Amino acid sequence: KTYGFIIFLHCYRAFKKKIFRNKNIEQFSSNLDDINKFEYQITSQNNEDGIIEYIFSKIPNNKYFVEIGLTFNEFNSLNLIKKGWSGKLIEMQEDECISIRKLLNHFFPNSNVEIINKLINKDNINNLVLKNNKSKVIDFFSIDIDGNDYWVLKNMNLENTNVVCCEYNHWLGNDNKKVMPYNANHVWKNNGYWGASLLALHELMTNKGFDLVAVESSGTNAFYVKNKYASLFKTISPITSWRSVGRFDNKNSVLNIKENISKSNFYELK
């Protein structure tokens, strides 16, 4: 209890500042689609908040989400929790789980959010996400685990999921279907060796019955909607709507990342 309280105090100010901040509408690239004009950031990693709001202004929903991978004051479902959504958060770092549980209890005492401290892999994904509610519709599913995202999505039952937000590896370009080989023990490093190219993810999501409707302007996340809702949006191409910004990387870092990628054993899908 004492340790949890210390974590709460440590995170309190940053969390409060984040949830009460004004919208940030700065965009990070110029080759944008119509949907990008709705972008804004409050508590998402980049400008996902605005895209999420726009998508669910069109798609009927029961306000239920599942998100995998988060930082206590910055994740794609936090703005939804502010709006009364319920759902499930899954994160491997124990301190993050302790802090977000205490912060939600304090700032949103009526929220209904299950917090699970587990490392997600391709074998436990369906059990953790769908346990006790296999027929429940997941309105919004977000995954950012910095490595095995493709393989986890491939194994996940998305039959009752309407919208998927997934991170792609922008360093891999827009003209290939490359994927990091599955590694249950993978640890993210800022060396470009993680995840999958947008084209690889696009093929996977298309085969699972989804259409691409948005790529956020920072070149981080792609948004897919169930085929039955695609007519509500202008679907886009993973080739022409791909973007790469890497705004937190300096020139030397970019050179090192590209060199490391050239030496890495990404798997090329056929």
PDB file of C-alpha atoms in Angstrom:
ATOM      1  CA  LYS A   1       0.000   0.000   0.000  1.00  0.00           C
ATOM      2  CA  THR A   2       2.801   2.409   0.873  1.00  0.00           C
ATOM      3  CA  TYR A   3       4.602   1.717  -2.384  1.00  0.00           C
ATOM      4  CA  GLY A   4       1.397   2.239  -4.339  1.00  0.00           C
ATOM      5  CA  PHE A   5       0.773   5.543  -2.607  1.00  0.00           C
ATOM      6  CA  ILE A   6       4.314   6.710  -3.420  1.00  0.00           C
ATOM      7  CA  ILE A   7       3.759   5.856  -7.097  1.00  0.00           C
ATOM      8  CA  PHE A   8       0.431   7.708  -7.018  1.00  0.00           C
ATOM      9  CA  LEU A   9       2.068  10.851  -5.615  1.00  0.00           C
ATOM     10  CA  HIS A  10       4.878  10.618  -8.146  1.00  0.00           C
ATOM     11  CA  CYS A  11       2.450  10.429 -11.083  1.00  0.00           C
ATOM     12  CA  TYR A  12      -0.376  12.638  -9.793  1.00  0.00           C
ATOM     13  CA  ARG A  13       0.746  15.988 -11.184  1.00  0.00           C
ATOM     14  CA  ALA A  14       1.691  14.695 -14.650  1.00  0.00           C
ATOM     15  CA  PHE A  15      -1.604  12.813 -14.957  1.00  0.00           C
ATOM     16  CA  LYS A  16      -3.696  15.776 -13.821  1.00  0.00           C
ATOM     17  CA  LYS A  17      -1.903  18.121 -16.208  1.00  0.00           C
ATOM     18  CA  LYS A  18      -2.487  15.736 -19.091  1.00  0.00           C
ATOM     19  CA  ILE A  19      -6.196  15.061 -18.617  1.00  0.00           C
ATOM     20  CA  PHE A  20      -7.047  18.748 -18.166  1.00  0.00           C
ATOM     21  CA  ARG A  21      -4.899  20.117 -20.985  1.00  0.00           C
ATOM     22  CA  ASN A  22      -6.338  21.836 -24.042  1.00  0.00           C
ATOM     23  CA  LYS A  23      -6.412  20.136 -27.417  1.00  0.00           C
ATOM     24  CA  ASN A  24      -3.143  20.163 -29.324  1.00  0.00           C
ATOM     25  CA  ILE A  25      -3.883  20.368 -33.051  1.00  0.00           C
ATOM     26  CA  GLU A  26      -0.318  20.416 -34.396  1.00  0.00           C
ATOM     27  CA  GLN A  27       0.128  17.999 -37.294  1.00  0.00           C
ATOM     28  CA  PHE A  28       3.377  16.277 -38.165  1.00  0.00           C
ATOM     29  CA  SER A  29       3.368  15.777 -41.938  1.00  0.00           C
ATOM     30  CA  SER A  30       1.868  17.384 -45.004  1.00  0.00           C
ATOM     31  CA  ASN A  31       0.790  14.474 -47.236  1.00  0.00           C
ATOM     32  CA  LEU A  32      -2.502  14.084 -45.384  1.00  0.00           C
ATOM     33  CA  ASP A  33      -5.891  12.557 -46.089  1.00  0.00           C
ATOM     34  CA  ASP A  34      -9.264  14.180 -45.439  1.00  0.00           C
ATOM     35  CA  ILE A  35      -9.683  12.360 -42.126  1.00  0.00           C
ATOM     36  CA  ASN A  36      -6.484  13.910 -40.742  1.00  0.00           C
ATOM     37  CA  LYS A  37      -8.190  17.296 -40.436  1.00  0.00           C
ATOM     38  CA  PHE A  38      -9.993  15.858 -37.390  1.00  0.00           C
ATOM     39  CA  GLU A  39      -6.747  15.085 -35.555  1.00  0.00           C
ATOM     40  CA  TYR A  40      -5.983  16.403 -32.102  1.00  0.00           C
ATOM     41  CA  GLN A  41      -4.155  15.252 -28.998  1.00  0.00           C
ATOM     42  CA  ILE A  42      -5.139  15.456 -25.354  1.00  0.00           C
ATOM     43  CA  THR A  43      -4.062  12.188 -23.748  1.00  0.00           C
ATOM     44  CA  SER A  44      -3.156  10.013 -26.740  1.00  0.00           C
ATOM     45  CA  GLN A  45       0.424   9.362 -27.826  1.00  0.00           C
ATOM     46  CA  ASN A  46       0.105  11.605 -30.853  1.00  0.00           C
ATOM     47  CA  ASN A  47      -3.061  12.888 -32.551  1.00  0.00           C
ATOM     48  CA  GLU A  48      -5.083   9.712 -32.162  1.00  0.00           C
ATOM     49  CA  ASP A  49      -7.687  11.335 -29.873  1.00  0.00           C
ATOM     50  CA  GLY A  50      -9.241  13.322 -32.701  1.00  0.00           C
ATOM     51  CA  ILE A  51      -9.333  10.419 -35.140  1.00  0.00           C
ATOM     52  CA  ILE A  52     -10.933   8.168 -32.518  1.00  0.00           C
ATOM     53  CA  GLU A  53     -13.590  10.779 -31.775  1.00  0.00           C
ATOM     54  CA  TYR A  54     -14.363  11.189 -35.469  1.00  0.00           C
ATOM     55  CA  ILE A  55     -14.598   7.455 -36.137  1.00  0.00           C
ATOM     56  CA  PHE A  56     -17.044   6.895 -33.292  1.00  0.00           C
ATOM     57  CA  SER A  57     -19.149   9.869 -34.303  1.00  0.00           C
ATOM     58  CA  LYS A  58     -20.051   7.665 -37.271  1.00  0.00           C
ATOM     59  CA  ILE A  59     -19.964   4.114 -35.901  1.00  0.00           C
ATOM     60  CA  PRO A  60     -22.637   3.028 -33.376  1.00  0.00           C
ATOM     61  CA  ASN A  61     -21.017   1.728 -30.208  1.00  0.00           C
ATOM     62  CA  ASN A  62     -21.488   0.549 -26.652  1.00  0.00           C
ATOM     63  CA  LYS A  63     -18.471   2.469 -25.362  1.00  0.00           C
ATOM     64  CA  TYR A  64     -16.259  -0.536 -24.690  1.00  0.00           C
ATOM     65  CA  PHE A  65     -12.506  -0.648 -25.390  1.00  0.00           C
ATOM     66  CA  VAL A  66      -9.487  -2.897 -24.934  1.00  0.00           C
ATOM     67  CA  GLU A  67      -5.992  -1.415 -25.039  1.00  0.00           C
ATOM     68  CA  ILE A  68      -2.671  -3.243 -24.803  1.00  0.00           C
ATOM     69  CA  GLY A  69       0.469  -1.286 -23.957  1.00  0.00           C
ATOM     70  CA  LEU A  70       0.334   2.089 -22.232  1.00  0.00           C
ATOM     71  CA  THR A  71       2.033   4.813 -20.246  1.00  0.00           C
ATOM     72  CA  PHE A  72       0.060   5.944 -17.199  1.00  0.00           C
ATOM     73  CA  ASN A  73      -0.820   9.397 -18.592  1.00  0.00           C
ATOM     74  CA  GLU A  74      -0.612   8.751 -22.321  1.00  0.00           C
ATOM     75  CA  PHE A  75      -2.641   6.108 -24.087  1.00  0.00           C
ATOM     76  CA  ASN A  76      -5.343   6.013 -26.740  1.00  0.00           C
ATOM     77  CA  SER A  77      -8.243   5.043 -24.480  1.00  0.00           C
ATOM     78  CA  LEU A  78      -7.694   7.586 -21.709  1.00  0.00           C
ATOM     79  CA  ASN A  79      -9.815  10.239 -23.417  1.00  0.00           C
ATOM     80  CA  LEU A  80     -12.525   7.595 -23.853  1.00  0.00           C
ATOM     81  CA  ILE A  81     -12.427   6.864 -20.114  1.00  0.00           C
ATOM     82  CA  LYS A  82     -12.936  10.590 -19.528  1.00  0.00           C
ATOM     83  CA  LYS A  83     -16.067  10.287 -21.676  1.00  0.00           C
ATOM     84  CA  GLY A  84     -17.475   7.392 -19.667  1.00  0.00           C
ATOM     85  CA  TRP A  85     -16.269   4.404 -21.657  1.00  0.00           C
ATOM     86  CA  SER A  86     -15.546   1.133 -19.879  1.00  0.00           C
ATOM     87  CA  GLY A  87     -12.979  -1.430 -20.857  1.00  0.00           C
ATOM     88  CA  LYS A  88      -9.793  -3.305 -20.238  1.00  0.00           C
ATOM     89  CA  LEU A  89      -6.163  -2.150 -20.033  1.00  0.00           C
ATOM     90  CA  ILE A  90      -3.351  -4.698 -20.352  1.00  0.00           C
ATOM     91  CA  GLU A  91       0.224  -3.703 -19.563  1.00  0.00           C
ATOM     92  CA  MET A  92       3.366  -5.700 -18.717  1.00  0.00           C
ATOM     93  CA  GLN A  93       4.949  -3.089 -16.412  1.00  0.00           C
ATOM     94  CA  GLU A  94       3.684  -3.467 -12.837  1.00  0.00           C
ATOM     95  CA  ASP A  95       4.370   0.159 -11.859  1.00  0.00           C
ATOM     96  CA  GLU A  96       2.287   1.428 -14.776  1.00  0.00           C
ATOM     97  CA  CYS A  97      -0.612  -0.770 -13.688  1.00  0.00           C
ATOM     98  CA  ILE A  98      -0.377   0.348 -10.070  1.00  0.00           C
ATOM     99  CA  SER A  99      -0.264   4.014 -11.020  1.00  0.00           C
ATOM    100  CA  ILE A 100      -3.113   3.974 -13.534  1.00  0.00           C
ATOM    101  CA  ARG A 101      -5.342   1.971 -11.182  1.00  0.00           C
ATOM    102  CA  LYS A 102      -4.864   4.492  -8.392  1.00  0.00           C
ATOM    103  CA  LEU A 103      -5.129   7.504 -10.690  1.00  0.00           C
ATOM    104  CA  LEU A 104      -8.367   6.289 -12.282  1.00  0.00           C
ATOM    105  CA  ASN A 105      -9.830   5.560  -8.852  1.00  0.00           C
ATOM    106  CA  HIS A 106      -8.978   9.099  -7.786  1.00  0.00           C
ATOM    107  CA  PHE A 107      -9.907  11.150 -10.866  1.00  0.00           C
ATOM    108  CA  PHE A 108     -12.633   8.898 -12.313  1.00  0.00           C
ATOM    109  CA  PRO A 109     -14.059   6.984  -9.326  1.00  0.00           C
ATOM    110  CA  ASN A 110     -17.103   5.825 -11.307  1.00  0.00           C
ATOM    111  CA  SER A 111     -15.055   4.404 -14.169  1.00  0.00           C
ATOM    112  CA  ASN A 112     -15.342   0.705 -14.958  1.00  0.00           C
ATOM    113  CA  VAL A 113     -11.901  -0.302 -16.191  1.00  0.00           C
ATOM    114  CA  GLU A 114     -10.209  -3.655 -15.617  1.00  0.00           C
ATOM    115  CA  ILE A 115      -6.420  -3.383 -15.372  1.00  0.00           C
ATOM    116  CA  ILE A 116      -4.376  -6.493 -16.104  1.00  0.00           C
ATOM    117  CA  ASN A 117      -0.657  -6.737 -15.415  1.00  0.00           C
ATOM    118  CA  LYS A 118       0.459  -9.321 -17.978  1.00  0.00           C
ATOM    119  CA  LEU A 119       2.915  -9.709 -20.828  1.00  0.00           C
ATOM    120  CA  ILE A 120       0.879 -10.278 -23.978  1.00  0.00           C
ATOM    121  CA  ASN A 121       1.970 -12.896 -26.487  1.00  0.00           C
ATOM    122  CA  LYS A 122       0.397 -14.691 -29.441  1.00  0.00           C
ATOM    123  CA  ASP A 123      -0.680 -17.599 -27.250  1.00  0.00           C
ATOM    124  CA  ASN A 124      -2.456 -15.741 -24.431  1.00  0.00           C
ATOM    125  CA  ILE A 125      -4.053 -12.888 -26.378  1.00  0.00           C
ATOM    126  CA  ASN A 126      -7.509 -14.393 -26.782  1.00  0.00           C
ATOM    127  CA  ASN A 127      -7.680 -15.689 -23.239  1.00  0.00           C
ATOM    128  CA  LEU A 128      -6.778 -12.314 -21.733  1.00  0.00           C
ATOM    129  CA  VAL A 129      -8.911 -10.178 -24.031  1.00  0.00           C
ATOM    130  CA  LEU A 130     -11.953 -12.399 -24.464  1.00  0.00           C
ATOM    131  CA  LYS A 131     -12.061 -14.299 -21.162  1.00  0.00           C
ATOM    132  CA  ASN A 132     -15.601 -14.375 -19.736  1.00  0.00           C
ATOM    133  CA  ASN A 133     -16.951 -12.181 -22.550  1.00  0.00           C
ATOM    134  CA  LYS A 134     -16.345 -13.976 -25.833  1.00  0.00           C
ATOM    135  CA  SER A 135     -19.550 -12.577 -27.325  1.00  0.00           C
ATOM    136  CA  LYS A 136     -18.966  -9.002 -26.127  1.00  0.00           C
ATOM    137  CA  VAL A 137     -18.391  -6.452 -28.865  1.00  0.00           C
ATOM    138  CA  ILE A 138     -15.089  -4.561 -28.589  1.00  0.00           C
ATOM    139  CA  ASP A 139     -15.800  -1.164 -30.096  1.00  0.00           C
ATOM    140  CA  PHE A 140     -12.198  -0.003 -29.989  1.00  0.00           C
ATOM    141  CA  PHE A 141      -9.069  -2.155 -29.788  1.00  0.00           C
ATOM    142  CA  SER A 142      -5.606  -0.572 -29.568  1.00  0.00           C
ATOM    143  CA  ILE A 143      -2.287  -2.392 -29.490  1.00  0.00           C
ATOM    144  CA  ASP A 144       1.217  -1.000 -29.030  1.00  0.00           C
ATOM    145  CA  ILE A 145       3.638  -3.573 -27.648  1.00  0.00           C
ATOM    146  CA  ASP A 146       6.749  -2.491 -29.559  1.00  0.00           C
ATOM    147  CA  GLY A 147       7.590  -5.772 -31.192  1.00  0.00           C
ATOM    148  CA  ASN A 148       5.262  -8.709 -31.704  1.00  0.00           C
ATOM    149  CA  ASP A 149       2.188  -6.656 -32.611  1.00  0.00           C
ATOM    150  CA  TYR A 150       1.728  -8.362 -35.992  1.00  0.00           C
ATOM    151  CA  TRP A 151       1.849 -11.892 -34.580  1.00  0.00           C
ATOM    152  CA  VAL A 152      -0.477 -11.069 -31.705  1.00  0.00           C
ATOM    153  CA  LEU A 153      -2.990  -9.487 -34.094  1.00  0.00           C
ATOM    154  CA  LYS A 154      -2.692 -12.470 -36.404  1.00  0.00           C
ATOM    155  CA  ASN A 155      -3.679 -14.856 -33.606  1.00  0.00           C
ATOM    156  CA  MET A 156      -6.380 -12.637 -32.115  1.00  0.00           C
ATOM    157  CA  ASN A 157     -10.037 -13.356 -32.748  1.00  0.00           C
ATOM    158  CA  LEU A 158     -11.307 -10.031 -34.114  1.00  0.00           C
ATOM    159  CA  GLU A 159     -14.752 -11.291 -35.072  1.00  0.00           C
ATOM    160  CA  ASN A 160     -16.486  -9.033 -32.520  1.00  0.00           C
ATOM    161  CA  THR A 161     -14.118  -6.063 -32.834  1.00  0.00           C
ATOM    162  CA  ASN A 162     -15.185  -2.992 -34.817  1.00  0.00           C
ATOM    163  CA  VAL A 163     -12.159  -0.667 -34.849  1.00  0.00           C
ATOM    164  CA  VAL A 164      -8.463  -1.533 -34.533  1.00  0.00           C
ATOM    165  CA  CYS A 165      -5.629   0.921 -33.931  1.00  0.00           C
ATOM    166  CA  CYS A 166      -2.190  -0.622 -34.440  1.00  0.00           C
ATOM    167  CA  GLU A 167       1.315   0.764 -34.566  1.00  0.00           C
ATOM    168  CA  TYR A 168       3.376   0.128 -37.674  1.00  0.00           C
ATOM    169  CA  ASN A 169       7.134   0.406 -38.153  1.00  0.00           C
ATOM    170  CA  HIS A 170       7.491   3.506 -40.326  1.00  0.00           C
ATOM    171  CA  TRP A 171      11.222   2.883 -40.796  1.00  0.00           C
ATOM    172  CA  LEU A 172      10.430  -0.067 -43.067  1.00  0.00           C
ATOM    173  CA  GLY A 173       8.918   2.047 -45.841  1.00  0.00           C
ATOM    174  CA  ASN A 174       5.723   1.670 -47.840  1.00  0.00           C
ATOM    175  CA  ASP A 175       6.744  -0.820 -50.536  1.00  0.00           C
ATOM    176  CA  ASN A 176       7.327  -4.063 -48.650  1.00  0.00           C
ATOM    177  CA  LYS A 177       5.645  -6.560 -46.325  1.00  0.00           C
ATOM    178  CA  LYS A 178       8.332  -6.977 -43.667  1.00  0.00           C
ATOM    179  CA  VAL A 179       7.717  -8.374 -40.186  1.00  0.00           C
ATOM    180  CA  MET A 180      10.001  -8.914 -37.225  1.00  0.00           C
ATOM    181  CA  PRO A 181      10.173 -12.676 -36.581  1.00  0.00           C
ATOM    182  CA  TYR A 182       8.178 -13.674 -33.520  1.00  0.00           C
ATOM    183  CA  ASN A 183      10.184 -13.450 -30.314  1.00  0.00           C
ATOM    184  CA  ALA A 184       8.321 -13.819 -27.020  1.00  0.00           C
ATOM    185  CA  ASN A 185      11.298 -12.304 -25.191  1.00  0.00           C
ATOM    186  CA  HIS A 186      11.707  -9.264 -27.434  1.00  0.00           C
ATOM    187  CA  VAL A 187      12.594  -5.993 -25.681  1.00  0.00           C
ATOM    188  CA  TRP A 188      12.107  -2.741 -27.596  1.00  0.00           C
ATOM    189  CA  LYS A 189      15.157  -0.655 -28.442  1.00  0.00           C
ATOM    190  CA  ASN A 190      15.205   2.454 -30.582  1.00  0.00           C
ATOM    191  CA  ASN A 191      17.086   0.665 -33.342  1.00  0.00           C
ATOM    192  CA  GLY A 192      14.292   0.068 -35.851  1.00  0.00           C
ATOM    193  CA  TYR A 193      14.070  -3.671 -35.155  1.00  0.00           C
ATOM    194  CA  TRP A 194      10.467  -4.102 -34.116  1.00  0.00           C
ATOM    195  CA  GLY A 195       6.964  -4.608 -35.454  1.00  0.00           C
ATOM    196  CA  ALA A 196       5.870  -4.742 -39.052  1.00  0.00           C
ATOM    197  CA  SER A 197       5.585  -2.519 -42.099  1.00  0.00           C
ATOM    198  CA  LEU A 198       2.243  -0.887 -42.815  1.00  0.00           C
ATOM    199  CA  LEU A 199       1.788  -2.975 -45.955  1.00  0.00           C
ATOM    200  CA  ALA A 200       2.270  -6.197 -43.964  1.00  0.00           C
ATOM    201  CA  LEU A 201      -0.260  -5.105 -41.359  1.00  0.00           C
ATOM    202  CA  HIS A 202      -2.638  -4.007 -44.106  1.00  0.00           C
ATOM    203  CA  GLU A 203      -2.619  -7.434 -45.728  1.00  0.00           C
ATOM    204  CA  LEU A 204      -3.285  -9.053 -42.356  1.00  0.00           C
ATOM    205  CA  MET A 205      -6.141  -6.712 -41.450  1.00  0.00           C
ATOM    206  CA  THR A 206      -7.694  -6.993 -44.926  1.00  0.00           C
ATOM    207  CA  ASN A 207      -7.750 -10.771 -44.560  1.00  0.00           C
ATOM    208  CA  LYS A 208      -9.478 -10.326 -41.200  1.00  0.00           C
ATOM    209  CA  GLY A 209     -12.232  -8.204 -42.723  1.00  0.00           C
ATOM    210  CA  PHE A 210     -11.090  -4.638 -42.045  1.00  0.00           C
ATOM    211  CA  ASP A 211     -10.496  -1.522 -44.147  1.00  0.00           C
ATOM    212  CA  LEU A 212      -7.869   1.175 -43.621  1.00  0.00           C
ATOM    213  CA  VAL A 213      -9.454   4.570 -42.928  1.00  0.00           C
ATOM    214  CA  ALA A 214      -6.703   6.608 -41.255  1.00  0.00           C
ATOM    215  CA  VAL A 215      -2.950   6.885 -40.768  1.00  0.00           C
ATOM    216  CA  GLU A 216      -2.148   9.420 -38.063  1.00  0.00           C
ATOM    217  CA  SER A 217       0.070  12.301 -39.193  1.00  0.00           C
ATOM    218  CA  SER A 218       3.083  11.364 -37.052  1.00  0.00           C
ATOM    219  CA  GLY A 219       3.428   8.081 -38.939  1.00  0.00           C
ATOM    220  CA  THR A 220       2.809   5.962 -35.851  1.00  0.00           C
ATOM    221  CA  ASN A 221      -0.641   4.380 -35.868  1.00  0.00           C
ATOM    222  CA  ALA A 222      -3.046   3.063 -38.496  1.00  0.00           C
ATOM    223  CA  PHE A 223      -6.802   2.766 -37.981  1.00  0.00           C
ATOM    224  CA  TYR A 224      -8.910  -0.038 -39.414  1.00  0.00           C
ATOM    225  CA  VAL A 225     -12.693  -0.409 -39.323  1.00  0.00           C
ATOM    226  CA  LYS A 226     -14.825  -3.496 -39.895  1.00  0.00           C
ATOM    227  CA  ASN A 227     -15.864  -3.936 -43.525  1.00  0.00           C
ATOM    228  CA  LYS A 228     -19.529  -3.324 -42.694  1.00  0.00           C
ATOM    229  CA  TYR A 229     -18.672   0.239 -41.587  1.00  0.00           C
ATOM    230  CA  ALA A 230     -16.238   1.064 -44.391  1.00  0.00           C
ATOM    231  CA  SER A 231     -18.887   2.852 -46.459  1.00  0.00           C
ATOM    232  CA  LEU A 232     -19.093   5.497 -43.719  1.00  0.00           C
ATOM    233  CA  PHE A 233     -15.521   6.561 -44.492  1.00  0.00           C
ATOM    234  CA  LYS A 234     -13.178   7.188 -47.360  1.00  0.00           C
ATOM    235  CA  THR A 235     -10.909   4.154 -47.357  1.00  0.00           C
ATOM    236  CA  ILE A 236      -7.250   4.854 -48.072  1.00  0.00           C
ATOM    237  CA  SER A 237      -4.174   3.137 -49.485  1.00  0.00           C
ATOM    238  CA  PRO A 238      -1.335   1.904 -47.234  1.00  0.00           C
ATOM    239  CA  ILE A 239       1.099   2.966 -49.945  1.00  0.00           C
ATOM    240  CA  THR A 240      -0.009   6.542 -50.617  1.00  0.00           C
ATOM    241  CA  SER A 241      -1.172   7.255 -47.038  1.00  0.00           C
ATOM    242  CA  TRP A 242       1.959   5.813 -45.405  1.00  0.00           C
ATOM    243  CA  ARG A 243       4.027   8.441 -43.683  1.00  0.00           C
ATOM    244  CA  SER A 244       7.284   8.466 -41.748  1.00  0.00           C
ATOM    245  CA  VAL A 245       8.244  11.283 -39.444  1.00  0.00           C
ATOM    246  CA  GLY A 246      10.508  10.059 -36.619  1.00  0.00           C
ATOM    247  CA  ARG A 247      10.286  13.483 -35.039  1.00  0.00           C
ATOM    248  CA  PHE A 248      12.115  12.446 -31.870  1.00  0.00           C
ATOM    249  CA  ASP A 249      15.199  11.189 -33.719  1.00  0.00           C
ATOM    250  CA  ASN A 250      18.175  13.354 -34.651  1.00  0.00           C
ATOM    251  CA  LYS A 251      20.247  12.908 -37.792  1.00  0.00           C
ATOM    252  CA  ASN A 252      22.743  10.504 -36.229  1.00  0.00           C
ATOM    253  CA  SER A 253      19.994   8.442 -34.662  1.00  0.00           C
ATOM    254  CA  VAL A 254      18.224   8.124 -38.010  1.00  0.00           C
ATOM    255  CA  LEU A 255      21.427   6.960 -39.711  1.00  0.00           C
ATOM    256  CA  ASN A 256      22.058   4.371 -36.990  1.00  0.00           C
ATOM    257  CA  ILE A 257      18.496   3.065 -37.190  1.00  0.00           C
ATOM    258  CA  LYS A 258      18.604   2.705 -40.970  1.00  0.00           C
ATOM    259  CA  GLU A 259      21.966   0.939 -40.813  1.00  0.00           C
ATOM    260  CA  ASN A 260      20.678  -1.475 -38.166  1.00  0.00           C
ATOM    261  CA  ILE A 261      17.547  -2.228 -40.197  1.00  0.00           C
ATOM    262  CA  SER A 262      19.685  -3.087 -43.226  1.00  0.00           C
ATOM    263  CA  LYS A 263      21.467  -5.721 -41.106  1.00  0.00           C
ATOM    264  CA  SER A 264      18.376  -7.099 -39.341  1.00  0.00           C
ATOM    265  CA  ASN A 265      16.585 -10.306 -40.211  1.00  0.00           C
ATOM    266  CA  PHE A 266      13.072  -9.071 -40.941  1.00  0.00           C
ATOM    267  CA  TYR A 267      10.801 -11.707 -42.437  1.00  0.00           C
ATOM    268  CA  GLU A 268       9.421 -10.767 -45.873  1.00  0.00           C
ATOM    269  CA  LEU A 269       5.845 -11.939 -46.378  1.00  0.00           C
ATOM    270  CA  LYS A 270       4.987 -13.330 -49.824  1.00  0.00           C
TER     271      LYS A 270
END
